[in-house]
Amino acid sequence: MTRIGLDETANAARETPFARLSRMHVAHRETFLFENLSIQTGGAVSVRLPDLERKFLDERRGGYCFEHNTLFAAALADAGFAPVTLLGRVRRGPPERWCRTHMVLKVRGAGVKGTAVQRAGVQSAAGPDDECWLADVGFGGLGLLEPIPLRDGASSLQGGIEYTLRRDGHLWVLSMRDAGGDAMPGTSRSRIISRRRTPNRCSAAR
């Protein structure tokens, strides 16, 4: 928390769970860079927490989605949340290239350990701090600045980009458009997929 400029003891007691989740999400995005230099140079990439802590905290580097969201999930767990890791496909180019190469997080907003829902999309009707949220600190420049509610039709305007989440069978589709309603150039959508329900292979998304 110190590395991303947050003092949990000063704020946690007086803010809502979602406010804390959002603040942590924004702080992570503002602190750590998205970079894949290790991959490009043939270096080893580890998603073990001690290795990520050394790379991000001690060496003050960044990483790619699996590194970012693994580290963020650990921080959320320490703060009392119960994150669940999901895999996604970035829908760019022909369908045969829509591989499960991205990682995101589903977060229960209640901020209580052990309350992670077991099925993507199941949520409480009790209010915004009891529902599930999609968090993703590892997509780079066009990624979410703040979490978005994990519910069909949820939308959020962040940094001039409108993010909309739609349910498509057992999948979720996150689309990005600019403030004028036009699709972002060079991008389309990310399909968010639970790794427990989908075979781990690269194939065209249905």
PDB file of C-alpha atoms in Angstrom, residues 7 10 16 22 26 29 60 87 91 100 124 148 178 194 199:
ATOM      1  CA  ASP A   7      -2.532   4.702   3.931  1.00  0.00           C
ATOM      2  CA  ALA A  10      -6.249   6.327   7.786  1.00  0.00           C
ATOM      3  CA  THR A  16     -17.255   2.149   1.587  1.00  0.00           C
ATOM      4  CA  SER A  22     -11.760   1.950  -6.687  1.00  0.00           C
ATOM      5  CA  VAL A  26      -6.668   3.881  -9.598  1.00  0.00           C
ATOM      6  CA  ARG A  29      -2.783   2.127 -12.476  1.00  0.00           C
ATOM      7  CA  ARG A  60      10.229  -0.358  -9.492  1.00  0.00           C
ATOM      8  CA  LEU A  87      -9.152 -15.366 -18.377  1.00  0.00           C
ATOM      9  CA  ARG A  91     -11.116  -9.588 -29.902  1.00  0.00           C
ATOM     10  CA  ARG A 100      -7.194 -16.619 -23.959  1.00  0.00           C
ATOM     11  CA  SER A 124     -26.452  -9.655  -4.638  1.00  0.00           C
ATOM     12  CA  ILE A 148     -16.969  -1.610 -13.404  1.00  0.00           C
ATOM     13  CA  ASP A 178     -14.810   6.903 -27.361  1.00  0.00           C
ATOM     14  CA  SER A 194     -13.766 -18.178 -16.223  1.00  0.00           C
ATOM     15  CA  PRO A 199     -10.632 -25.502 -21.925  1.00  0.00           C
TER      16      PRO A 199
END
